[in-house]
mmCIF file of C-alpha atoms in Angstrom:
data_model
loop_
_atom_site.group_PDB
_atom_site.id
_atom_site.type_symbol
_atom_site.label_atom_id
_atom_site.label_comp_id
_atom_site.label_asym_id
_atom_site.label_seq_id
_atom_site.Cartn_x
_atom_site.Cartn_y
_atom_site.Cartn_z
ATOM 1 C CA MET A 1 188.381 129.078 45.719
ATOM 2 C CA THR A 2 185.547 130.402 47.894
ATOM 3 C CA GLU A 3 186.564 133.089 50.377
ATOM 4 C CA PRO A 4 186.356 131.693 53.953
ATOM 5 C CA LEU A 5 183.462 133.003 56.017
ATOM 6 C CA VAL A 6 184.560 134.631 59.270
ATOM 7 C CA SER A 7 182.378 135.900 62.120
ATOM 8 C CA THR A 8 183.349 139.380 63.297
ATOM 9 C CA SER A 9 182.051 138.596 66.811
ATOM 10 C CA PRO A 10 182.510 135.250 68.628
ATOM 11 C CA ILE A 11 179.831 132.597 68.110
ATOM 12 C CA ASN A 12 180.212 130.229 71.042
ATOM 13 C CA PHE A 13 178.335 126.919 70.888
ATOM 14 C CA PHE A 14 180.246 125.697 73.966
ATOM 15 C CA LYS A 15 178.682 128.011 76.564
ATOM 16 C CA GLY A 16 175.928 126.215 78.447
ATOM 17 C CA HIS A 17 174.058 129.074 80.078
ATOM 18 C CA PRO A 18 171.237 131.425 79.061
ATOM 19 C CA THR A 19 171.640 134.548 76.976
ATOM 20 C CA ASP A 20 171.718 137.595 79.281
ATOM 21 C CA ASN A 21 168.327 138.850 78.107
ATOM 22 C CA LEU A 22 166.725 135.592 79.312
ATOM 23 C CA LEU A 23 167.803 136.111 82.930
ATOM 24 C CA PRO A 24 164.771 136.967 85.159
ATOM 25 C CA VAL A 25 166.168 140.101 86.825
ATOM 26 C CA ASP A 26 162.788 141.734 87.556
ATOM 27 C CA GLU A 27 161.279 138.562 89.037
ATOM 28 C CA ILE A 28 164.264 138.045 91.356
ATOM 29 C CA LEU A 29 164.171 141.679 92.510
ATOM 30 C CA ARG A 30 160.429 141.503 93.192
ATOM 31 C CA ALA A 31 160.732 138.243 95.142
ATOM 32 C CA THR A 32 163.691 139.495 97.193
ATOM 33 C CA GLN A 33 161.871 142.665 98.201
ATOM 34 C CA SER A 34 158.726 140.730 99.054
ATOM 35 C CA LEU A 35 160.596 138.143 101.131
ATOM 36 C CA LEU A 36 162.563 140.649 103.212
ATOM 37 C CA THR A 37 159.750 143.142 103.837
ATOM 38 C CA ARG A 38 156.652 141.012 104.493
ATOM 39 C CA ASP A 39 155.697 139.412 107.782
ATOM 40 C CA ARG A 40 157.220 135.928 108.069
ATOM 41 C CA PRO A 41 155.528 133.932 110.867
ATOM 42 C CA THR A 42 157.769 130.908 110.199
ATOM 43 C CA ASP A 43 160.995 132.738 111.180
ATOM 44 C CA LYS A 44 160.790 131.336 114.712
ATOM 45 C CA ASN A 45 160.443 127.760 113.476
ATOM 46 C CA ASP A 46 163.684 125.813 113.738
ATOM 47 C CA ASP A 47 162.976 124.175 110.368
ATOM 48 C CA ASP A 48 162.651 127.535 108.573
ATOM 49 C CA ARG A 49 164.367 130.476 110.324
ATOM 50 C CA HIS A 50 165.079 134.050 109.187
ATOM 51 C CA PRO A 51 166.372 134.325 105.580
ATOM 52 C CA LEU A 52 169.584 136.046 106.718
ATOM 53 C CA THR A 53 170.549 133.683 109.540
ATOM 54 C CA TYR A 54 171.994 130.154 109.531
ATOM 55 C CA GLY A 55 169.605 127.757 107.851
ATOM 56 C CA SER A 56 168.595 124.309 109.074
ATOM 57 C CA ASP A 57 170.649 121.370 107.781
ATOM 58 C CA PRO A 58 167.977 120.132 105.321
ATOM 59 C CA GLY A 59 167.029 123.696 104.289
ATOM 60 C CA SER A 60 163.806 125.630 104.872
ATOM 61 C CA ARG A 61 160.830 123.307 105.297
ATOM 62 C CA GLU A 62 158.492 125.808 103.595
ATOM 63 C CA VAL A 63 160.778 126.072 100.562
ATOM 64 C CA ARG A 64 161.075 122.300 100.333
ATOM 65 C CA LYS A 65 157.264 122.022 100.350
ATOM 66 C CA LEU A 66 157.025 124.598 97.552
ATOM 67 C CA ILE A 67 159.645 122.739 95.515
ATOM 68 C CA ALA A 68 157.765 119.464 96.013
ATOM 69 C CA ASN A 69 154.603 121.128 94.701
ATOM 70 C CA ILE A 70 156.305 122.500 91.600
ATOM 71 C CA LEU A 71 157.940 119.113 90.943
ATOM 72 C CA GLN A 72 154.488 117.557 90.713
ATOM 73 C CA GLN A 73 153.656 119.984 87.917
ATOM 74 C CA TYR A 74 156.670 118.991 85.830
ATOM 75 C CA THR A 75 157.279 115.316 86.581
ATOM 76 C CA LEU A 76 154.895 112.414 86.358
ATOM 77 C CA PRO A 77 153.489 111.327 89.775
ATOM 78 C CA HIS A 78 154.449 107.773 89.658
ATOM 79 C CA THR A 79 183.894 106.102 100.503
ATOM 80 C CA GLY A 80 186.698 103.664 100.136
ATOM 81 C CA TYR A 81 184.188 100.849 100.373
ATOM 82 C CA THR A 82 182.953 101.931 96.938
ATOM 83 C CA ARG A 83 185.002 99.822 94.528
ATOM 84 C CA GLN A 84 184.256 101.388 91.169
ATOM 85 C CA GLY A 85 182.557 104.400 89.660
ATOM 86 C CA PHE A 86 180.703 104.290 86.334
ATOM 87 C CA ILE A 87 179.945 107.353 84.223
ATOM 88 C CA VAL A 88 177.677 107.313 81.190
ATOM 89 C CA SER A 89 179.703 108.465 78.191
ATOM 90 C CA PRO A 90 179.635 110.971 76.568
ATOM 91 C CA THR A 91 179.413 112.837 79.852
ATOM 92 C CA TYR A 92 179.144 116.307 81.358
ATOM 93 C CA PHE A 93 182.794 117.309 81.158
ATOM 94 C CA LEU A 94 183.135 118.800 84.665
ATOM 95 C CA ILE A 95 181.860 115.688 86.468
ATOM 96 C CA ASN A 96 185.272 114.023 86.157
ATOM 97 C CA SER A 97 186.867 116.370 88.694
ATOM 98 C CA VAL A 98 184.068 115.630 91.195
ATOM 99 C CA PHE A 99 184.837 111.906 91.104
ATOM 100 C CA LEU A 100 188.607 112.422 91.088
ATOM 101 C CA ASP A 101 188.392 114.685 94.137
ATOM 102 C CA ALA A 102 186.392 111.941 95.874
ATOM 103 C CA GLY A 103 189.275 109.496 95.402
ATOM 104 C CA PHE A 104 188.116 107.696 92.246
ATOM 105 C CA SER A 105 191.337 108.187 90.262
ATOM 106 C CA GLY A 106 191.883 104.935 88.351
ATOM 107 C CA LYS A 107 188.426 103.700 89.368
ATOM 108 C CA LEU A 108 186.279 105.246 86.626
ATOM 109 C CA THR A 109 184.711 103.236 83.809
ATOM 110 C CA ALA A 110 182.899 104.718 80.810
ATOM 111 C CA VAL A 111 179.532 103.141 79.961
ATOM 112 C CA GLN A 112 178.478 104.205 76.482
ATOM 113 C CA GLU A 113 175.027 105.511 75.665
ATOM 114 C CA ASP A 114 173.063 103.408 73.218
ATOM 115 C CA PRO A 115 170.403 105.125 71.045
ATOM 116 C CA LYS A 116 168.139 102.043 71.272
ATOM 117 C CA THR A 117 168.584 100.783 74.842
ATOM 118 C CA GLY A 118 169.759 103.956 76.580
ATOM 119 C CA LEU A 119 172.943 102.313 77.870
ATOM 120 C CA ASP A 120 175.281 99.463 76.996
ATOM 121 C CA PHE A 121 173.772 97.338 79.768
ATOM 122 C CA ASP A 122 175.657 94.185 78.777
ATOM 123 C CA PHE A 123 178.989 95.957 79.250
ATOM 124 C CA LEU A 124 177.872 97.487 82.556
ATOM 125 C CA GLU A 125 176.822 94.108 83.970
ATOM 126 C CA GLN A 126 180.059 92.458 82.794
ATOM 127 C CA GLU A 127 182.107 95.135 84.564
ATOM 128 C CA LEU A 128 180.069 94.843 87.759
ATOM 129 C CA GLN A 129 180.453 91.062 87.788
ATOM 130 C CA LYS A 130 184.196 91.440 87.223
ATOM 131 C CA HIS A 131 184.577 93.794 90.167
ATOM 132 C CA ASP A 132 182.266 91.669 92.325
ATOM 133 C CA ALA A 133 184.542 88.687 91.734
ATOM 134 C CA ALA A 134 187.785 90.572 92.287
ATOM 135 C CA SER A 135 189.413 90.358 95.679
ATOM 136 C CA VAL A 136 189.912 93.984 96.613
ATOM 137 C CA GLU A 137 192.232 94.815 99.473
ATOM 138 C CA THR A 138 190.821 97.575 101.608
ATOM 139 C CA ASN A 139 191.924 99.203 104.806
ATOM 140 C CA ASP A 140 188.503 100.731 105.411
ATOM 141 C CA ASN A 141 186.990 100.223 108.795
ATOM 142 C CA ALA A 142 183.256 100.918 108.626
ATOM 143 C CA SER A 143 183.035 101.600 112.329
ATOM 144 C CA ALA A 144 185.708 104.271 112.013
ATOM 145 C CA ILE A 145 183.422 106.469 109.939
ATOM 146 C CA GLU A 146 180.441 106.142 112.249
ATOM 147 C CA ASP A 147 179.734 109.420 114.013
ATOM 148 C CA PRO A 148 178.334 109.079 117.544
ATOM 149 C CA THR A 149 176.319 112.285 117.026
ATOM 150 C CA ARG A 150 174.368 110.723 114.146
ATOM 151 C CA ASP A 151 171.163 108.756 114.653
ATOM 152 C CA ARG A 152 172.440 105.977 112.396
ATOM 153 C CA PRO A 153 175.628 105.109 110.458
ATOM 154 C CA ARG A 154 176.018 106.278 106.890
ATOM 155 C CA LYS A 155 174.931 103.997 104.092
ATOM 156 C CA LEU A 156 177.894 102.917 101.956
ATOM 157 C CA PHE A 157 177.378 101.670 98.387
ATOM 158 C CA ARG A 158 179.734 99.301 96.607
ATOM 159 C CA TYR A 159 179.380 101.082 93.248
ATOM 160 C CA VAL A 160 178.191 104.409 91.915
ATOM 161 C CA ILE A 161 176.998 105.451 88.445
ATOM 162 C CA TYR A 162 176.432 109.009 87.202
ATOM 163 C CA LEU A 163 174.126 109.980 84.345
ATOM 164 C CA VAL A 164 171.784 112.662 82.997
ATOM 165 C CA PRO A 165 168.684 110.604 82.062
ATOM 166 C CA THR A 166 166.510 113.342 80.484
ATOM 167 C CA PHE A 167 167.659 115.763 77.738
ATOM 168 C CA SER A 168 171.184 114.675 78.576
ATOM 169 C CA ASN A 169 174.277 116.843 78.705
ATOM 170 C CA PRO A 170 175.955 116.432 76.252
ATOM 171 C CA SER A 171 173.933 114.165 73.950
ATOM 172 C CA GLY A 172 170.451 115.670 74.373
ATOM 173 C CA SER A 173 168.986 112.154 74.540
ATOM 174 C CA THR A 174 166.384 110.779 76.956
ATOM 175 C CA MET A 175 166.530 107.302 78.494
ATOM 176 C CA SER A 176 163.342 105.244 78.139
ATOM 177 C CA THR A 177 161.286 104.023 81.088
ATOM 178 C CA ALA A 178 162.271 100.415 80.337
ATOM 179 C CA SER A 179 165.958 101.359 80.431
ATOM 180 C CA ARG A 180 165.515 103.235 83.708
ATOM 181 C CA LEU A 181 163.841 100.215 85.282
ATOM 182 C CA ARG A 182 166.589 97.908 84.038
ATOM 183 C CA LEU A 183 169.279 100.183 85.469
ATOM 184 C CA LEU A 184 167.411 100.228 88.777
ATOM 185 C CA GLU A 185 167.250 96.432 88.811
ATOM 186 C CA ILE A 186 171.012 96.218 88.185
ATOM 187 C CA ALA A 187 171.698 98.796 90.902
ATOM 188 C CA ARG A 188 169.733 96.821 93.486
ATOM 189 C CA LYS A 189 171.451 93.589 92.513
ATOM 190 C CA HIS A 190 174.981 95.016 92.803
ATOM 191 C CA ASP A 191 174.578 97.543 95.654
ATOM 192 C CA MET A 192 175.056 100.519 93.313
ATOM 193 C CA LEU A 193 174.026 104.139 93.888
ATOM 194 C CA ILE A 194 172.532 105.912 90.866
ATOM 195 C CA LEU A 195 173.406 109.622 90.808
ATOM 196 C CA CYS A 196 171.009 111.382 88.435
ATOM 197 C CA ASP A 197 171.371 114.948 87.248
ATOM 198 C CA ASP A 198 167.703 115.719 86.581
ATOM 199 C CA VAL A 199 168.400 119.381 85.921
ATOM 200 C CA TYR A 200 166.798 119.576 82.453
ATOM 201 C CA ASP A 201 163.472 117.831 83.215
ATOM 202 C CA PHE A 202 161.743 121.220 83.528
ATOM 203 C CA LEU A 203 162.827 122.283 80.030
ATOM 204 C CA ALA A 204 160.680 120.136 77.748
ATOM 205 C CA PHE A 205 159.916 122.127 74.593
ATOM 206 C CA PRO A 206 156.280 123.121 73.876
ATOM 207 C CA ASP A 207 155.889 120.637 71.005
ATOM 208 C CA THR A 208 157.258 117.763 73.131
ATOM 209 C CA ASN A 209 154.611 115.425 74.541
ATOM 210 C CA VAL A 210 155.310 115.703 78.279
ATOM 211 C CA ALA A 211 153.452 112.428 78.859
ATOM 212 C CA GLU A 212 156.188 110.688 76.859
ATOM 213 C CA ILE A 213 158.947 111.908 79.184
ATOM 214 C CA PRO A 214 159.686 108.973 81.510
ATOM 215 C CA PRO A 215 159.379 109.332 85.282
ATOM 216 C CA ARG A 216 162.591 110.199 87.069
ATOM 217 C CA ILE A 217 164.554 107.180 88.294
ATOM 218 C CA VAL A 218 164.052 108.242 91.914
ATOM 219 C CA THR A 219 160.281 108.157 91.288
ATOM 220 C CA LEU A 220 160.530 104.651 89.832
ATOM 221 C CA ASP A 221 162.741 103.590 92.734
ATOM 222 C CA ARG A 222 160.059 104.679 95.203
ATOM 223 C CA ALA A 223 157.132 103.307 93.159
ATOM 224 C CA THR A 224 158.643 99.849 92.692
ATOM 225 C CA PHE A 225 159.190 99.554 96.442
ATOM 226 C CA ALA A 226 155.437 99.987 96.853
ATOM 227 C CA GLU A 227 154.691 97.417 94.137
ATOM 228 C CA ARG A 228 156.800 94.859 96.014
ATOM 229 C CA GLY A 229 155.087 95.639 99.299
ATOM 230 C CA VAL A 230 158.223 97.184 100.787
ATOM 231 C CA ASP A 231 157.985 100.249 103.034
ATOM 232 C CA ALA A 232 160.175 102.772 101.192
ATOM 233 C CA SER A 233 160.416 104.969 104.281
ATOM 234 C CA LYS A 234 162.515 102.258 105.931
ATOM 235 C CA GLU A 235 164.839 101.729 102.947
ATOM 236 C CA TYR A 236 167.698 103.825 101.608
ATOM 237 C CA GLY A 237 166.869 103.147 97.982
ATOM 238 C CA ASN A 238 169.449 103.283 95.209
ATOM 239 C CA THR A 239 168.898 106.755 93.776
ATOM 240 C CA VAL A 240 169.829 110.364 94.401
ATOM 241 C CA SER A 241 168.138 112.907 92.137
ATOM 242 C CA ASN A 242 170.077 116.173 91.839
ATOM 243 C CA LEU A 243 168.126 119.220 90.667
ATOM 244 C CA THR A 244 168.856 122.930 90.487
ATOM 245 C CA PHE A 245 167.268 126.257 89.657
ATOM 246 C CA SER A 246 170.526 127.518 88.153
ATOM 247 C CA LYS A 247 169.470 126.160 84.733
ATOM 248 C CA LEU A 248 166.178 128.059 84.969
ATOM 249 C CA LEU A 249 166.755 131.259 86.941
ATOM 250 C CA GLY A 250 170.409 131.898 86.127
ATOM 251 C CA PRO A 251 173.705 130.117 86.871
ATOM 252 C CA GLY A 252 174.654 132.758 89.442
ATOM 253 C CA LEU A 253 171.657 131.781 91.559
ATOM 254 C CA ARG A 254 173.061 128.616 93.124
ATOM 255 C CA VAL A 255 170.036 126.859 94.563
ATOM 256 C CA GLY A 256 169.776 123.117 94.224
ATOM 257 C CA TRP A 257 168.226 120.211 96.059
ATOM 258 C CA GLN A 258 168.445 116.437 96.260
ATOM 259 C CA GLU A 259 165.613 113.937 96.358
ATOM 260 C CA THR A 260 165.849 110.352 97.582
ATOM 261 C CA VAL A 261 163.453 107.459 98.094
ATOM 262 C CA SER A 262 163.148 108.022 101.830
ATOM 263 C CA PRO A 263 164.310 110.317 104.648
ATOM 264 C CA LEU A 264 167.112 107.863 105.517
ATOM 265 C CA LEU A 265 169.414 108.773 102.634
ATOM 266 C CA ALA A 266 168.224 112.396 102.500
ATOM 267 C CA GLN A 267 169.093 112.913 106.148
ATOM 268 C CA GLY A 268 172.547 111.479 105.543
ATOM 269 C CA LEU A 269 173.095 114.035 102.775
ATOM 270 C CA ALA A 270 171.829 116.848 105.015
ATOM 271 C CA GLN A 271 174.270 115.881 107.752
ATOM 272 C CA SER A 272 177.480 115.988 105.727
ATOM 273 C CA GLY A 273 180.287 117.909 107.386
ATOM 274 C CA ALA A 274 180.063 121.015 105.192
ATOM 275 C CA VAL A 275 176.314 121.367 105.748
ATOM 276 C CA ARG A 276 176.452 120.798 109.498
ATOM 277 C CA SER A 277 178.980 123.611 109.762
ATOM 278 C CA GLY A 278 176.412 126.391 109.376
ATOM 279 C CA GLY A 279 173.390 124.665 107.906
ATOM 280 C CA THR A 280 172.110 124.777 104.349
ATOM 281 C CA PRO A 281 174.646 126.668 102.185
ATOM 282 C CA SER A 282 172.079 128.828 100.370
ATOM 283 C CA GLN A 283 169.581 129.951 103.008
ATOM 284 C CA LEU A 284 168.833 133.398 101.553
ATOM 285 C CA THR A 285 168.824 132.450 97.866
ATOM 286 C CA SER A 286 166.720 129.335 98.469
ATOM 287 C CA MET A 287 164.126 131.448 100.270
ATOM 288 C CA ILE A 288 164.145 133.983 97.422
ATOM 289 C CA VAL A 289 163.375 131.123 95.036
ATOM 290 C CA GLY A 290 160.649 129.935 97.409
ATOM 291 C CA GLU A 291 159.155 133.423 97.314
ATOM 292 C CA MET A 292 159.201 133.369 93.508
ATOM 293 C CA ILE A 293 157.298 130.082 93.538
ATOM 294 C CA GLN A 294 154.807 131.471 96.053
ATOM 295 C CA LEU A 295 154.276 134.567 93.892
ATOM 296 C CA ASP A 296 153.723 132.261 90.889
ATOM 297 C CA ARG A 297 156.664 133.816 89.026
ATOM 298 C CA VAL A 298 158.562 130.647 88.062
ATOM 299 C CA HIS A 299 156.516 128.827 85.424
ATOM 300 C CA ASP A 300 155.204 132.007 83.767
ATOM 301 C CA PRO A 301 157.006 133.989 82.606
ATOM 302 C CA ILE A 302 160.332 132.217 83.219
ATOM 303 C CA ILE A 303 160.266 128.476 82.435
ATOM 304 C CA SER A 304 157.645 128.657 79.678
ATOM 305 C CA HIS A 305 159.546 131.522 78.024
ATOM 306 C CA LEU A 306 162.836 129.602 78.166
ATOM 307 C CA ALA A 307 161.219 126.499 76.675
ATOM 308 C CA LYS A 308 159.677 128.463 73.781
ATOM 309 C CA THR A 309 162.935 130.316 73.096
ATOM 310 C CA TYR A 310 165.097 127.185 73.179
ATOM 311 C CA SER A 311 162.597 125.265 71.056
ATOM 312 C CA ALA A 312 162.760 127.933 68.342
ATOM 313 C CA ARG A 313 166.562 127.921 68.462
ATOM 314 C CA ALA A 314 166.688 124.119 68.244
ATOM 315 C CA HIS A 315 164.434 124.245 65.174
ATOM 316 C CA VAL A 316 166.716 126.819 63.515
ATOM 317 C CA LEU A 317 169.757 124.718 64.398
ATOM 318 C CA ARG A 318 168.328 121.551 62.870
ATOM 319 C CA GLU A 319 167.316 123.408 59.704
ATOM 320 C CA ALA A 320 170.777 124.959 59.376
ATOM 321 C CA ILE A 321 172.503 121.607 59.899
ATOM 322 C CA ALA A 322 170.318 119.972 57.235
ATOM 323 C CA ALA A 323 171.177 122.771 54.797
ATOM 324 C CA GLU A 324 174.894 123.226 55.525
ATOM 325 C CA LEU A 325 176.514 120.079 56.922
ATOM 326 C CA PRO A 326 177.524 117.023 54.862
ATOM 327 C CA GLN A 327 175.067 114.307 53.925
ATOM 328 C CA GLY A 328 175.099 111.564 56.538
ATOM 329 C CA THR A 329 175.375 113.948 59.491
ATOM 330 C CA GLU A 330 173.404 112.643 62.485
ATOM 331 C CA VAL A 331 171.689 114.917 65.029
ATOM 332 C CA TYR A 332 170.492 113.818 68.468
ATOM 333 C CA GLY A 333 168.379 115.787 70.943
ATOM 334 C CA GLY A 334 166.278 118.855 70.322
ATOM 335 C CA ASP A 335 163.187 117.970 72.387
ATOM 336 C CA GLY A 336 164.271 119.821 75.529
ATOM 337 C CA GLY A 337 167.205 121.029 77.584
ATOM 338 C CA TYR A 338 170.250 122.955 76.404
ATOM 339 C CA PHE A 339 172.120 120.682 74.007
ATOM 340 C CA LEU A 340 172.150 118.793 70.725
ATOM 341 C CA TRP A 341 174.779 116.208 69.775
ATOM 342 C CA VAL A 342 176.018 116.175 66.182
ATOM 343 C CA VAL A 343 177.911 113.288 64.567
ATOM 344 C CA THR A 344 179.559 114.158 61.241
ATOM 345 C CA PRO A 345 180.577 111.551 58.621
ATOM 346 C CA GLU A 346 183.917 109.701 58.711
ATOM 347 C CA THR A 347 185.143 112.000 55.928
ATOM 348 C CA VAL A 348 185.259 114.943 58.371
ATOM 349 C CA ASP A 349 187.882 115.142 61.125
ATOM 350 C CA ALA A 350 185.757 116.719 63.870
ATOM 351 C CA GLN A 351 188.733 117.912 65.908
ATOM 352 C CA GLU A 352 190.305 119.608 62.891
ATOM 353 C CA ALA A 353 186.919 121.124 62.016
ATOM 354 C CA ALA A 354 186.610 122.569 65.531
ATOM 355 C CA LYS A 355 190.122 124.029 65.248
ATOM 356 C CA LEU A 356 189.405 125.704 61.885
ATOM 357 C CA CYS A 357 186.016 126.986 63.051
ATOM 358 C CA LYS A 358 187.643 128.637 66.056
ATOM 359 C CA GLU A 359 190.026 130.476 63.734
ATOM 360 C CA ARG A 360 186.935 131.838 61.954
ATOM 361 C CA GLY A 361 185.137 132.957 65.103
ATOM 362 C CA VAL A 362 183.020 129.879 65.855
ATOM 363 C CA VAL A 363 183.614 127.825 69.013
ATOM 364 C CA LEU A 364 182.412 124.209 68.881
ATOM 365 C CA ALA A 365 182.475 121.830 71.856
ATOM 366 C CA ASN A 366 184.331 118.866 70.381
ATOM 367 C CA GLY A 367 183.414 115.402 71.607
ATOM 368 C CA SER A 368 186.856 114.954 73.162
ATOM 369 C CA HIS A 369 185.724 117.230 76.009
ATOM 370 C CA PHE A 370 183.076 114.705 77.069
ATOM 371 C CA GLU A 371 185.183 111.635 77.713
ATOM 372 C CA VAL A 372 185.385 109.861 81.067
ATOM 373 C CA GLU A 373 188.749 110.584 82.675
ATOM 374 C CA GLY A 374 191.156 107.702 82.069
ATOM 375 C CA ASN A 375 188.708 105.742 79.897
ATOM 376 C CA PRO A 376 188.258 107.566 76.539
ATOM 377 C CA VAL A 377 186.197 106.018 73.746
ATOM 378 C CA GLY A 378 186.979 108.440 70.889
ATOM 379 C CA TRP A 379 184.083 110.915 70.819
ATOM 380 C CA GLY A 380 186.400 113.603 69.438
ATOM 381 C CA ARG A 381 186.793 111.986 66.021
ATOM 382 C CA ARG A 382 183.272 112.718 64.754
ATOM 383 C CA CYS A 383 181.210 114.457 67.434
ATOM 384 C CA GLN A 384 180.409 118.007 68.559
ATOM 385 C CA ARG A 385 178.053 119.218 71.292
ATOM 386 C CA LEU A 386 176.058 122.341 70.428
ATOM 387 C CA SER A 387 174.415 124.554 73.057
ATOM 388 C CA ILE A 388 171.261 126.459 72.115
ATOM 389 C CA SER A 389 170.979 128.358 75.396
ATOM 390 C CA PHE A 390 173.522 131.094 74.705
ATOM 391 C CA LEU A 391 173.200 132.054 71.028
ATOM 392 C CA THR A 392 170.528 133.920 69.094
ATOM 393 C CA GLU A 393 168.879 132.387 66.043
ATOM 394 C CA ASP A 394 170.934 134.581 63.683
ATOM 395 C CA GLN A 395 174.171 133.586 65.417
ATOM 396 C CA ILE A 396 173.205 129.918 65.127
ATOM 397 C CA ARG A 397 172.572 130.243 61.382
ATOM 398 C CA LEU A 398 175.900 131.985 60.733
ATOM 399 C CA GLY A 399 177.841 129.616 62.994
ATOM 400 C CA ILE A 400 176.509 126.521 61.230
ATOM 401 C CA LYS A 401 177.138 128.117 57.826
ATOM 402 C CA ILE A 402 180.805 128.637 58.737
ATOM 403 C CA TRP A 403 181.058 125.101 60.102
ATOM 404 C CA GLY A 404 179.497 123.718 56.915
ATOM 405 C CA GLN A 405 182.046 125.563 54.779
ATOM 406 C CA VAL A 406 184.870 124.132 56.904
ATOM 407 C CA CYS A 407 183.457 120.604 56.477
ATOM 408 C CA ARG A 408 183.315 120.982 52.696
ATOM 409 C CA GLU A 409 186.929 122.151 52.640
ATOM 410 C CA LEU A 410 188.062 119.158 54.702
ATOM 411 C CA ILE A 411 186.167 116.731 52.454
ATOM 412 C CA GLN A 412 187.756 118.295 49.356
ATOM 413 C CA GLN A 413 191.198 117.915 50.920
ATOM 414 C CA GLN A 414 190.474 114.242 51.598
ATOM 415 C CA GLN A 415 189.381 113.684 48.003
ATOM 416 C CA LYS A 416 192.635 115.182 46.662
ATOM 417 C CA LYS A 417 194.784 112.727 48.636
#
């Protein structure tokens, strides 16, 4: 019997953050010093303010302009009332707690990804029609949540769906333009808000044709208003695009932003209770990021270096999987972002494989971690999510070699039964 391979130091495919040597320490230091020592004529503007004082509710206007400019470089220019929440499955495992904390316990439905269509649209529409037809008792009083200090009442949506459309976490897949447009059509028909995590759009690998990456859904939402002759500035739209620099500049640098079709929904987000109690929650760090953009220290050396590094790691990972894992193993993703999704054959119990790998120093993120709370579909039986952001190429090779050995052992055990 072959001696089991064991890693003397942990090889963790679960961790979804950059290796320490990829963190841009020098660039952040340079931008911080520049920001706090140079003359800042916009400090007296109510929309900008001093970096170390309370920020405006929407955040610094200058920083938002800089972010809008950099977005154009990377993307193509094109309450109780809510009855049910839909989450694309497999899903980012921490999103469940966000929905549960918002009162969606028992109201979450998993909508499975489909490699060909992007989503199981037939199932989604059936569920929406079912909930549309249901008589739902509600004690909500819309007028009770209107705030007299606001210019207009909040917009309430009947449904909400969460997804990561590009280089998805966990599957690494990208939804086609046709699928995005179909989802948008369904959302408009059923009064549904689409919550998009667009956090990986910046991380297309160098050999990926950027022109083939579909426009963000919020971009399509805005563009299709124009095509229909509707003034988007007077509509709420059906999309919120969430983006963050934490995937690019380091997870400790918590700077994110939200984009909507028009100022109507954006202003509602900027006037939430937590934000209005002190303004934007990351005034200093957002202005440091703005300074980095102004100094042209975001694309080169940071984003381009990350993309090249992750691309090389993804290539090594795919090669190792082809060499070590059983025939019939399927691999999804690898064109951008942090993650690849691996589906092993029926002959391998993926949960048992993850358990044995952990005993040998390799941590896999089993598919069971990516279920929608209360509505599991069985991802744990065959699937693992692998992160390429944290491990070196040598660690990836050894980790997959150990996993491959475990798979062969499990297959042999099955054959003996």
